CSV table of C-alpha atoms and ligand atoms in Angstrom, one decimal:
chain,number,residue,atom,x,y,z
A,6,MET,CA,-42.4,27.6,38.7
A,7,SER,CA,-42.1,31.3,38.0
A,8,HIS,CA,-42.1,32.2,41.7
A,9,GLU,CA,-39.0,30.0,42.2
A,10,SER,CA,-37.0,31.1,39.2
A,11,GLY,CA,-33.6,32.5,40.0
A,12,THR,CA,-33.6,31.0,43.5
A,13,ARG,CA,-32.6,27.4,42.8
A,14,THR,CA,-32.0,25.1,40.0
A,15,THR,CA,-33.7,21.7,39.5
A,16,VAL,CA,-31.7,20.5,36.5
A,17,ALA,CA,-29.9,17.4,37.4
A,18,ALA,CA,-26.8,17.9,35.3
A,19,ASP,CA,-26.2,21.3,37.0
A,20,ALA,CA,-27.1,20.4,40.5
A,21,PRO,CA,-24.2,20.4,43.0
A,22,SER,CA,-25.1,17.2,44.7
A,23,ASP,CA,-23.3,14.0,45.7
A,24,ARG,CA,-25.1,12.1,43.0
A,25,PRO,CA,-23.4,12.2,39.6
A,26,PRO,CA,-25.7,13.4,36.8
A,27,SER,CA,-27.4,10.8,34.7
A,28,VAL,CA,-25.5,9.7,31.5
A,29,ASP,CA,-28.5,10.4,29.4
A,30,VAL,CA,-29.1,13.9,30.8
A,31,LEU,CA,-25.5,14.8,30.4
A,32,ALA,CA,-25.4,13.4,26.8
A,33,ARG,CA,-28.5,15.4,25.9
A,34,SER,CA,-27.0,18.6,27.3
A,35,LEU,CA,-24.3,18.2,24.6
A,36,SER,CA,-26.7,17.9,21.7
A,37,GLY,CA,-25.7,21.4,20.5
A,38,THR,CA,-22.3,19.9,19.4
A,39,GLY,CA,-24.0,18.2,16.5
A,40,LEU,CA,-22.4,14.8,17.4
A,41,PRO,CA,-24.8,11.8,17.3
A,42,HIS,CA,-26.4,10.7,20.5
A,43,PRO,CA,-24.6,7.3,20.9
A,44,VAL,CA,-21.3,9.1,20.6
A,45,LEU,CA,-22.4,11.7,23.3
A,46,VAL,CA,-23.5,8.9,25.6
A,47,ASP,CA,-20.0,7.3,25.3
A,48,ILE,CA,-18.4,10.7,26.1
A,49,ALA,CA,-20.8,11.4,29.0
A,50,ARG,CA,-20.2,8.0,30.5
A,51,ALA,CA,-16.4,8.4,30.3
A,52,ALA,CA,-16.6,11.8,31.9
A,53,ILE,CA,-18.8,10.6,34.8
A,54,ALA,CA,-16.6,7.5,35.2
A,55,ALA,CA,-13.5,9.8,35.5
A,56,GLY,CA,-15.4,11.8,38.2
A,57,GLU,CA,-15.4,14.8,36.0
A,58,PRO,CA,-18.9,15.3,34.5
A,59,ASP,CA,-18.0,19.0,33.8
A,60,SER,CA,-15.4,17.8,31.4
A,61,ALA,CA,-17.9,16.3,29.0
A,62,ALA,CA,-18.2,19.4,26.8
A,63,HIS,CA,-14.4,19.6,26.5
A,64,ARG,CA,-14.3,15.9,25.7
A,65,ALA,CA,-16.9,16.3,23.0
A,66,ALA,CA,-14.8,19.1,21.5
A,67,LEU,CA,-11.8,16.9,21.5
A,68,PHE,CA,-13.7,14.1,19.9
A,69,ARG,CA,-14.9,16.4,17.1
A,70,ARG,CA,-11.3,17.2,16.4
A,71,THR,CA,-10.5,13.6,15.8
A,72,LEU,CA,-12.9,13.6,12.9
A,73,LEU,CA,-11.7,14.3,9.3
A,74,THR,CA,-11.8,18.1,9.1
A,75,PRO,CA,-11.2,20.5,6.2
A,76,VAL,CA,-8.3,22.8,7.0
A,77,VAL,CA,-6.5,25.7,5.4
A,78,ASN,CA,-3.0,24.4,4.5
A,79,ALA,CA,-0.7,27.5,5.1
A,80,THR,CA,2.5,25.3,5.5
A,81,GLY,CA,3.7,26.1,2.0
A,82,VAL,CA,4.0,22.4,1.4
A,83,LEU,CA,1.7,22.0,-1.5
A,84,LEU,CA,1.3,18.2,-1.3
A,85,HIS,CA,1.3,17.7,2.4
A,86,THR,CA,1.5,14.0,3.3
A,87,ASN,CA,-0.4,14.5,6.6
A,88,LEU,CA,-3.1,16.6,4.9
A,89,GLY,CA,-4.0,14.1,2.2
A,90,ARG,CA,-1.4,15.1,-0.4
A,91,ALA,CA,-3.1,16.8,-3.4
A,92,PRO,CA,-6.2,18.8,-2.5
A,93,VAL,CA,-9.1,17.6,-4.7
A,94,ALA,CA,-12.5,19.1,-5.4
A,95,HIS,CA,-15.0,16.4,-6.7
A,96,ALA,CA,-18.7,16.4,-6.5
A,97,GLN,CA,-21.2,13.8,-7.7
A,98,ASN,CA,-24.9,13.0,-7.2
A,99,ALA,CA,-26.3,9.9,-5.8
A,100,ARG,CA,-27.2,8.3,-9.1
A,101,ALA,CA,-26.0,4.9,-10.1
A,102,GLN,CA,-23.0,5.1,-12.3
A,103,THR,CA,-21.5,3.0,-15.1
A,104,VAL,CA,-18.6,1.6,-13.1
A,105,GLU,CA,-18.8,-1.7,-14.7
A,106,PHE,CA,-21.6,-1.3,-17.3
A,107,ASP,CA,-21.3,-0.8,-21.1
A,108,LEU,CA,-23.9,1.7,-22.3
A,109,THR,CA,-23.6,0.5,-25.9
A,110,THR,CA,-24.3,-3.2,-25.3
A,111,GLY,CA,-26.2,-2.9,-22.0
A,112,GLU,CA,-23.9,-5.7,-20.7
A,113,ARG,CA,-21.3,-5.9,-18.0
A,114,GLY,CA,-18.3,-3.6,-18.8
A,115,SER,CA,-14.8,-3.1,-17.6
A,116,ARG,CA,-14.2,-1.0,-14.5
A,117,GLN,CA,-10.9,0.0,-16.0
A,118,ARG,CA,-12.0,1.1,-19.4
A,119,ALA,CA,-13.2,4.7,-18.9
A,120,VAL,CA,-10.3,6.0,-16.9
A,121,GLY,CA,-7.7,3.6,-18.5
A,122,GLN,CA,-8.3,4.9,-22.0
A,123,LEU,CA,-7.9,8.5,-20.9
A,124,PHE,CA,-4.6,7.9,-19.0
A,125,ALA,CA,-3.4,5.8,-21.9
A,126,ARG,CA,-3.9,8.8,-24.1
A,127,LEU,CA,-2.2,11.1,-21.7
A,128,CYS,CA,0.9,8.8,-21.3
A,129,GLY,CA,1.1,7.8,-24.9
A,130,ALA,CA,0.6,4.2,-23.7
A,131,GLU,CA,-1.4,1.4,-25.3
A,132,THR,CA,-3.5,1.1,-22.3
A,133,ALA,CA,-3.7,1.9,-18.5
A,134,MET,CA,-5.4,0.7,-15.4
A,135,VAL,CA,-6.0,2.1,-11.8
A,136,VAL,CA,-5.4,0.6,-8.4
A,137,ASN,CA,-5.6,2.1,-4.9
A,138,ASN,CA,-2.2,3.7,-4.7
A,139,ASN,CA,1.2,3.4,-6.3
A,140,ALA,CA,2.5,0.9,-3.7
A,141,ALA,CA,-0.4,-1.3,-4.9
A,142,ALA,CA,0.6,-0.7,-8.5
A,143,VAL,CA,4.1,-1.9,-8.0
A,144,LEU,CA,3.0,-4.8,-5.9
A,145,LEU,CA,0.5,-5.9,-8.6
A,146,VAL,CA,2.9,-5.5,-11.5
A,147,VAL,CA,5.7,-7.5,-9.8
A,148,ALA,CA,3.2,-10.2,-8.7
A,149,ALA,CA,1.7,-10.4,-12.2
A,150,LEU,CA,4.9,-10.4,-14.2
A,151,ALA,CA,7.4,-12.1,-11.9
A,152,GLU,CA,5.8,-14.3,-9.2
A,153,GLY,CA,8.2,-17.1,-8.4
A,154,ARG,CA,10.9,-15.5,-10.7
A,155,GLU,CA,13.5,-12.8,-10.3
A,156,VAL,CA,13.4,-9.0,-10.7
A,157,ALA,CA,16.6,-7.1,-11.3
A,158,VAL,CA,16.8,-3.8,-9.3
A,159,SER,CA,19.8,-1.5,-9.2
A,160,ARG,CA,21.4,-1.3,-5.7
A,161,GLY,CA,21.0,2.5,-6.0
A,162,GLU,CA,17.2,2.1,-6.4
A,163,SER,CA,16.5,-0.5,-3.7
A,164,VAL,CA,14.9,2.3,-1.6
A,165,GLU,CA,12.3,3.1,1.1
A,166,ILE,CA,9.8,5.7,0.0
A,167,GLY,CA,7.6,7.1,2.8
A,168,GLY,CA,6.2,4.9,5.5
A,169,ALA,CA,6.3,1.2,4.6
A,170,PHE,CA,7.1,1.2,0.9
A,171,ARG,CA,10.4,-0.6,0.7
A,172,VAL,CA,11.4,-2.2,-2.5
A,173,PRO,CA,12.8,-5.4,-1.0
A,174,GLU,CA,9.8,-5.9,1.1
A,175,VAL,CA,7.4,-5.3,-1.8
A,176,MET,CA,9.4,-7.8,-3.7
A,177,GLU,CA,9.0,-10.3,-0.9
A,178,GLN,CA,5.2,-9.8,-0.7
A,179,SER,CA,4.8,-10.2,-4.4
A,180,GLY,CA,6.4,-13.6,-4.4
A,181,ALA,CA,9.3,-12.5,-6.6
A,182,ARG,CA,13.0,-12.6,-5.8
A,183,LEU,CA,15.0,-9.5,-5.8
A,184,VAL,CA,18.3,-9.6,-7.7
A,185,ASP,CA,20.6,-6.7,-6.7
A,186,VAL,CA,22.4,-5.1,-9.6
A,187,GLY,CA,25.5,-2.8,-9.6
A,188,THR,CA,26.4,-0.7,-6.7
A,189,THR,CA,24.8,1.9,-4.5
A,190,ASN,CA,26.2,4.8,-6.5
A,191,ARG,CA,26.8,3.4,-10.0
A,192,THR,CA,24.9,0.9,-12.1
A,193,ARG,CA,25.5,0.4,-15.7
A,194,LEU,CA,23.7,-1.7,-18.4
A,195,ALA,CA,26.6,-4.3,-18.3
A,196,ASP,CA,25.6,-4.9,-14.7
A,197,TYR,CA,22.1,-5.9,-15.7
A,198,ARG,CA,23.5,-8.0,-18.6
A,199,ARG,CA,25.8,-9.8,-16.1
A,200,ALA,CA,22.9,-10.5,-13.7
A,201,MET,CA,20.8,-12.0,-16.6
A,202,ALA,CA,23.7,-14.1,-17.8
A,203,ARG,CA,24.4,-15.8,-14.3
A,204,PRO,CA,24.1,-19.6,-14.3
A,205,GLY,CA,20.4,-20.4,-13.4
A,206,ALA,CA,19.3,-16.8,-13.8
A,207,ASP,CA,15.5,-16.4,-14.1
A,208,ILE,CA,15.0,-12.7,-14.5
A,209,ALA,CA,11.5,-11.8,-15.5
A,210,MET,CA,11.6,-8.0,-15.5
A,211,VAL,CA,13.8,-5.0,-14.6
A,212,LEU,CA,12.3,-2.7,-12.1
A,213,LYS,CA,13.6,0.9,-12.2
A,214,VAL,CA,12.6,3.0,-9.2
A,215,HIS,CA,12.8,6.7,-9.0
A,216,PRO,CA,14.4,7.6,-5.7
A,217,SER,CA,11.7,10.2,-5.1
A,218,ASN,CA,12.5,11.5,-1.7
A,219,TYR,CA,16.3,11.8,-1.6
A,220,ARG,CA,19.3,12.5,-3.9
A,221,ILE,CA,22.7,11.1,-4.1
A,222,GLU,CA,25.3,13.5,-5.5
A,223,GLY,CA,28.8,13.1,-6.7
A,224,PHE,CA,30.2,10.0,-8.4
A,225,VAL,CA,26.9,8.5,-9.5
A,226,GLU,CA,25.5,6.9,-12.6
A,227,ASP,CA,22.3,5.1,-13.2
A,228,THR,CA,21.1,3.3,-16.4
A,229,PRO,CA,18.5,5.3,-18.3
A,230,VAL,CA,15.4,3.6,-19.6
A,231,THR,CA,16.5,4.0,-23.2
A,232,GLN,CA,19.5,1.6,-22.5
A,233,LEU,CA,17.5,-0.8,-20.2
A,234,ALA,CA,15.0,-1.1,-23.1
A,235,GLU,CA,17.8,-3.0,-25.1
A,236,LEU,CA,17.5,-5.9,-22.6
A,237,ASP,CA,15.3,-8.9,-23.4
A,238,VAL,CA,13.0,-8.5,-20.5
A,239,PRO,CA,10.3,-5.8,-19.9
A,240,VAL,CA,11.4,-2.7,-18.1
A,241,VAL,CA,9.0,-1.4,-15.5
A,242,ALA,CA,9.6,2.1,-14.3
A,243,ASP,CA,8.1,3.3,-11.0
A,244,ILE,CA,8.3,7.0,-11.7
A,245,GLY,CA,6.6,7.9,-8.4
A,246,SER,CA,5.1,11.3,-8.6
A,247,GLY,CA,3.0,11.1,-11.8
A,248,LEU,CA,4.3,14.0,-13.7
A,249,LEU,CA,2.6,13.2,-17.1
A,250,ASP,CA,4.7,15.1,-19.5
A,251,ALA,CA,8.2,16.6,-19.0
A,252,ASN,CA,7.3,19.5,-21.2
A,253,VAL,CA,4.5,20.5,-18.7
A,254,PRO,CA,2.5,21.9,-21.6
A,255,TRP,CA,-0.3,22.9,-19.2
A,256,LEU,CA,1.8,25.6,-17.7
A,257,PRO,CA,2.7,28.8,-19.6
A,258,GLY,CA,6.3,29.2,-20.5
A,259,ALA,CA,9.2,26.7,-20.0
A,260,PRO,CA,8.8,23.8,-17.6
A,261,PRO,CA,9.7,25.1,-14.0
A,262,ALA,CA,13.3,24.4,-13.0
A,263,TRP,CA,12.2,22.5,-9.9
A,264,LEU,CA,10.8,19.7,-12.1
A,265,ALA,CA,14.1,19.1,-13.9
A,266,ASP,CA,14.9,15.8,-12.2
A,267,GLU,CA,11.4,14.3,-12.2
A,268,PRO,CA,10.9,11.5,-14.6
A,269,ALA,CA,7.6,11.9,-16.7
A,270,ALA,CA,5.2,9.2,-17.8
A,271,ALA,CA,5.1,10.0,-21.5
A,272,GLN,CA,8.8,10.3,-21.9
A,273,THR,CA,9.5,7.2,-19.9
A,274,ILE,CA,7.1,5.2,-22.1
A,275,ALA,CA,8.6,6.8,-25.2
A,276,ALA,CA,12.0,5.8,-24.0
A,277,GLY,CA,11.0,2.1,-24.0
A,278,ALA,CA,9.6,1.3,-20.7
A,279,ALA,CA,7.0,-1.6,-21.0
A,280,LEU,CA,5.1,-0.2,-18.1
A,281,VAL,CA,5.2,2.9,-15.9
A,282,THR,CA,3.6,3.1,-12.4
A,283,PHE,CA,2.9,6.3,-10.5
A,284,SER,CA,0.8,7.9,-7.7
A,285,ALA,CA,-2.3,9.9,-8.6
A,286,ASP,CA,-2.1,12.2,-5.6
A,287,LYS,CA,1.4,13.7,-6.0
A,288,LEU,CA,2.4,15.8,-9.0
A,289,LEU,CA,-0.6,14.4,-10.9
A,290,GLY,CA,-2.8,16.4,-8.5
A,291,GLY,CA,-5.7,13.9,-8.1
A,292,PRO,CA,-7.2,11.6,-5.5
A,293,GLN,CA,-5.2,8.7,-3.9
A,294,ALA,CA,-4.7,6.1,-6.6
A,295,GLY,CA,-2.0,4.3,-8.5
A,296,ILE,CA,-1.8,4.2,-12.3
A,297,ILE,CA,-0.2,1.4,-14.3
A,298,ALA,CA,0.2,2.4,-18.0
A,299,GLY,CA,2.0,0.8,-20.9
A,300,ASN,CA,2.0,-2.4,-23.0
A,301,ALA,CA,-1.5,-3.9,-23.4
A,302,ALA,CA,-0.5,-7.5,-22.9
A,303,LEU,CA,1.3,-6.7,-19.7
A,304,VAL,CA,-1.5,-4.5,-18.3
A,305,ALA,CA,-4.0,-7.3,-19.1
A,306,ARG,CA,-1.8,-9.8,-17.0
A,307,CYS,CA,-2.0,-7.3,-14.1
A,308,ALA,CA,-5.8,-6.9,-14.5
A,309,SER,CA,-6.4,-10.7,-14.5
A,310,HIS,CA,-4.1,-11.3,-11.5
A,311,PRO,CA,-6.1,-12.3,-8.3
A,312,LEU,CA,-4.6,-9.4,-6.4
A,313,ALA,CA,-6.2,-6.9,-8.9
A,314,ARG,CA,-9.6,-7.5,-7.3
A,315,ALA,CA,-8.2,-6.7,-3.8
A,316,LEU,CA,-6.5,-3.5,-5.1
A,317,ARG,CA,-9.2,-2.0,-7.3
A,318,PRO,CA,-10.6,1.5,-6.6
A,319,GLY,CA,-14.3,2.3,-6.2
A,320,GLY,CA,-16.5,4.5,-8.3
A,321,LEU,CA,-15.8,7.7,-6.3
A,322,VAL,CA,-12.1,7.6,-7.0
A,323,LEU,CA,-12.7,6.5,-10.6
A,324,ALA,CA,-15.0,9.5,-11.2
A,325,ALA,CA,-12.6,11.9,-9.6
A,326,LEU,CA,-9.7,10.5,-11.8
A,327,GLN,CA,-11.8,10.9,-14.9
A,328,ASP,CA,-12.5,14.5,-14.1
A,329,LEU,CA,-8.7,14.9,-13.6
A,330,ALA,CA,-7.8,13.2,-16.9
A,331,LEU,CA,-10.4,15.3,-18.8
A,332,ALA,CA,-8.9,18.4,-17.3
A,333,TYR,CA,-5.5,17.5,-18.6
A,334,LEU,CA,-6.8,16.5,-22.0
A,335,GLY,CA,-8.8,19.7,-22.2
A,336,ARG,CA,-5.8,21.8,-21.1
A,337,GLU,CA,-7.7,23.2,-18.2
A,338,VAL,CA,-5.1,22.0,-15.7
A,339,THR,CA,-4.4,25.4,-14.0
A,340,GLU,CA,-8.1,26.1,-13.8
A,341,ARG,CA,-9.3,22.7,-12.5
A,342,VAL,CA,-6.4,21.0,-10.7
A,343,PRO,CA,-5.8,22.7,-7.4
A,344,PHE,CA,-2.2,21.6,-7.1
A,345,TRP,CA,-1.2,23.1,-10.5
A,346,ARG,CA,-3.3,26.2,-9.8
A,347,MET,CA,-1.2,26.7,-6.7
A,348,VAL,CA,2.0,26.2,-8.8
A,349,ALA,CA,1.0,28.6,-11.5
A,350,VAL,CA,0.3,31.6,-9.2
A,351,SER,CA,2.8,34.3,-9.7
A,352,VAL,CA,5.1,35.5,-6.9
A,353,ALA,CA,3.8,39.0,-7.4
A,354,GLU,CA,0.3,37.8,-6.8
A,355,LEU,CA,1.3,36.0,-3.7
A,356,GLU,CA,3.0,39.1,-2.4
A,357,ALA,CA,0.0,41.2,-3.1
A,358,ARG,CA,-2.3,38.7,-1.2
A,359,ALA,CA,0.1,38.7,1.7
A,360,ARG,CA,0.0,42.5,1.9
A,361,ALA,CA,-3.8,42.5,1.7
A,362,VAL,CA,-4.0,39.9,4.6
A,363,VAL,CA,-1.7,41.9,6.8
A,364,GLU,CA,-3.6,45.2,6.1
A,365,GLN,CA,-6.9,43.6,6.8
A,366,VAL,CA,-5.7,42.1,10.1
A,367,GLY,CA,-3.9,45.3,11.0
A,368,ALA,CA,-7.1,47.3,10.6
A,369,VAL,CA,-8.3,45.8,13.9
A,370,GLY,CA,-5.0,46.6,15.6
A,371,GLY,CA,-2.9,44.4,17.9
A,372,ALA,CA,-1.0,43.1,14.9
A,373,ASP,CA,2.1,45.2,14.9
A,374,ALA,CA,4.4,42.3,14.9
A,375,MET,CA,2.9,40.9,11.7
A,376,ARG,CA,4.7,41.4,8.4
A,377,VAL,CA,5.0,40.2,4.8
A,378,VAL,CA,7.9,37.8,4.1
A,379,ALA,CA,9.4,36.1,1.1
A,380,THR,CA,9.2,32.3,1.7
A,381,ASP,CA,10.2,29.0,0.0
A,382,ALA,CA,7.3,26.7,-0.7
A,383,LEU,CA,7.8,23.0,-1.4
A,384,PRO,CA,6.1,20.6,-3.7
A,385,GLY,CA,6.0,18.0,-0.9
A,386,ALA,CA,5.0,14.3,-0.8
A,387,GLY,CA,8.6,13.5,-1.4
A,388,SER,CA,8.5,14.9,-4.9
A,389,ALA,CA,11.5,16.8,-6.2
A,390,PRO,CA,13.6,16.6,-3.0
A,391,GLY,CA,15.6,19.6,-2.2
A,392,VAL,CA,13.8,22.0,-4.5
A,393,THR,CA,11.7,25.1,-3.5
A,394,MET,CA,9.3,27.4,-5.2
A,395,ALA,CA,9.5,31.2,-4.5
A,396,SER,CA,6.5,32.3,-2.5
A,397,PHE,CA,5.2,34.9,0.0
A,398,GLY,CA,3.6,34.7,3.3
A,399,VAL,CA,2.7,36.4,6.6
A,400,GLU,CA,5.0,36.1,9.5
A,401,LEU,CA,4.5,37.0,13.2
A,402,ASP,CA,6.6,36.6,16.3
A,403,GLY,CA,6.1,33.6,18.6
A,404,ASP,CA,4.5,30.2,18.1
A,405,HIS,CA,0.8,30.5,17.4
A,406,LEU,CA,0.4,27.1,15.8
A,407,ALA,CA,-2.1,25.7,18.4
A,408,ALA,CA,-4.3,28.8,18.4
A,409,LEU,CA,-4.4,28.7,14.5
A,410,ARG,CA,-5.4,25.1,14.6
A,411,ALA,CA,-8.1,25.9,17.2
A,412,HIS,CA,-9.8,28.3,14.8
A,413,ALA,CA,-13.3,27.3,13.5
A,414,THR,CA,-11.7,26.4,10.1
A,415,PRO,CA,-8.3,25.2,11.4
A,416,VAL,CA,-5.3,26.9,9.9
A,417,ILE,CA,-2.1,24.8,9.6
A,418,ALA,CA,1.0,27.0,9.6
A,419,ARG,CA,4.7,26.4,10.5
A,420,VAL,CA,7.2,27.8,12.9
A,421,ARG,CA,10.7,28.9,12.0
A,422,ASP,CA,13.0,30.5,14.6
A,423,ASP,CA,10.2,31.2,16.9
A,424,ARG,CA,8.2,33.0,14.3
A,425,THR,CA,4.9,31.7,12.9
A,426,VAL,CA,4.8,31.7,9.0
A,427,LEU,CA,1.6,31.4,6.9
A,428,ASP,CA,2.7,30.6,3.4
A,429,LEU,CA,0.2,31.7,0.8
A,430,ARG,CA,1.2,29.4,-2.1
A,431,SER,CA,-0.5,26.4,-0.5
A,432,VAL,CA,-3.7,28.5,0.3
A,433,ASP,CA,-6.5,29.0,-2.1
A,434,PRO,CA,-7.3,32.7,-2.6
A,435,SER,CA,-10.9,32.1,-1.4
A,436,ASP,CA,-9.3,31.1,2.0
A,437,ASP,CA,-7.4,34.4,2.5
A,438,ALA,CA,-10.5,35.7,4.4
A,439,THR,CA,-10.2,32.7,6.8
A,440,LEU,CA,-6.6,33.6,7.4
A,441,VAL,CA,-7.6,37.1,8.2
A,442,ASP,CA,-10.2,35.8,10.7
A,443,ALA,CA,-7.9,33.4,12.3
A,444,LEU,CA,-5.1,36.1,12.6
A,445,ARG,CA,-7.6,38.6,14.0
A,446,ALA,CA,-8.6,36.1,16.7
A,447,LEU,CA,-5.0,36.0,17.8
A,448,ALA,CA,-4.8,39.7,18.4
B,18,PLP,C1,5.3,7.8,-3.5
B,18,PLP,C2,6.0,6.7,-4.2
B,18,PLP,C3,5.6,5.4,-4.0
B,18,PLP,C4,4.4,5.1,-3.1
B,18,PLP,O1,3.2,5.6,-3.7
B,18,PLP,P1,1.8,5.7,-2.9
B,18,PLP,O2,0.9,6.2,-3.9
B,18,PLP,O3,2.1,6.5,-1.7
B,18,PLP,O4,1.5,4.2,-2.5
B,18,PLP,C5,6.2,4.4,-4.6
B,18,PLP,N1,7.3,4.6,-5.5
B,18,PLP,C6,7.7,5.9,-5.7
B,18,PLP,C7,8.9,6.1,-6.5
B,18,PLP,C8,7.1,6.9,-5.0
B,18,PLP,O5,7.6,8.2,-5.3
């Protein structure tokens, strides 16, 4: 062979011939991508069928980008809906786990016990349970407490929250009937009393929904939970974001101003709500889940409803939630909950980090148009609409979003007035080096 080397090639996939390369040879030539062989075979087959065998490597790269990929969130939106809301670090080994096993008796135990008791403690509730998300929590509560009966909801709270969560539709799915109360902008206790006193009324509960993602201003009035609690039916408050305590005792100093309009679980229960429901992956800062906390008899009705089985979380989520609850109880929130760590970082520290990034990129030249800018970060996930958190970032002229996304560890930024902005509040400090690499690659 050696006497022939360099004069011609005999590798089928490279040979300029009329015959297309074999699917198998082409697939094997892509093994360096790390994708499994059956996937590469599909890619090779599609490339050959399209008459573009040379496109196979590009197709493999595109396929890789469709897989779940860790990214650096430099958007300044801390709970980015498209990036999985709250970032969570959770590791566990492959051992069996006491998901439904009681270590004391050696018998079958409750899946809800471990995490339920911790969240009950955190919310000041009798008990708590976990389902897959808050939409599931509301659906289950309404089905368990009001199937075939009526649920009173203020017209101002008959809302749509992100995607397909619409209060009237959830009501329909649960088998309960929605009774509209009051008006869009003002609903008083007397309106609820009137709805309950109608001839033939069959109101099983009041549902109070926090309008998480928008705000009505001006001539508005809603009925607080303290007043609703005077009614003869249970009050269920869907508080949405999962702020556990309005005093935010896990942050130093007074509660941040941007949280002023967020209802909190502990205060809502203390005000007399029979149950609260909330998401675990918004302001709570955990994995996707929904929490139902409050009156023990009502939670038990939820837990024994047939839907509960369909909506229950697995051991991975329960273990991550347990970590989270223990971090709150141990007052280690800003150390162990990434969302609150990002909130707690000082503006001065963010500015210093932005300066360091610009300096390090500048050291390789070609980054004249890069500068440190003051920015407004957002909590995101529809939490606290219209509020911002002071932040700092790095700005450069032009739209570089695609190039930043193409970096080995993709960086997700945003563009404002034809300038690309990388906000540091949503970036973990350990990722600043990745930003430097990605920005250097632009130069
Ligand atoms: C976000 C939200 C929901 C939906 O919660 P998911 O966890 O996304 O299912 C429902 N109600 C309120 C008030 C919310 O803010």
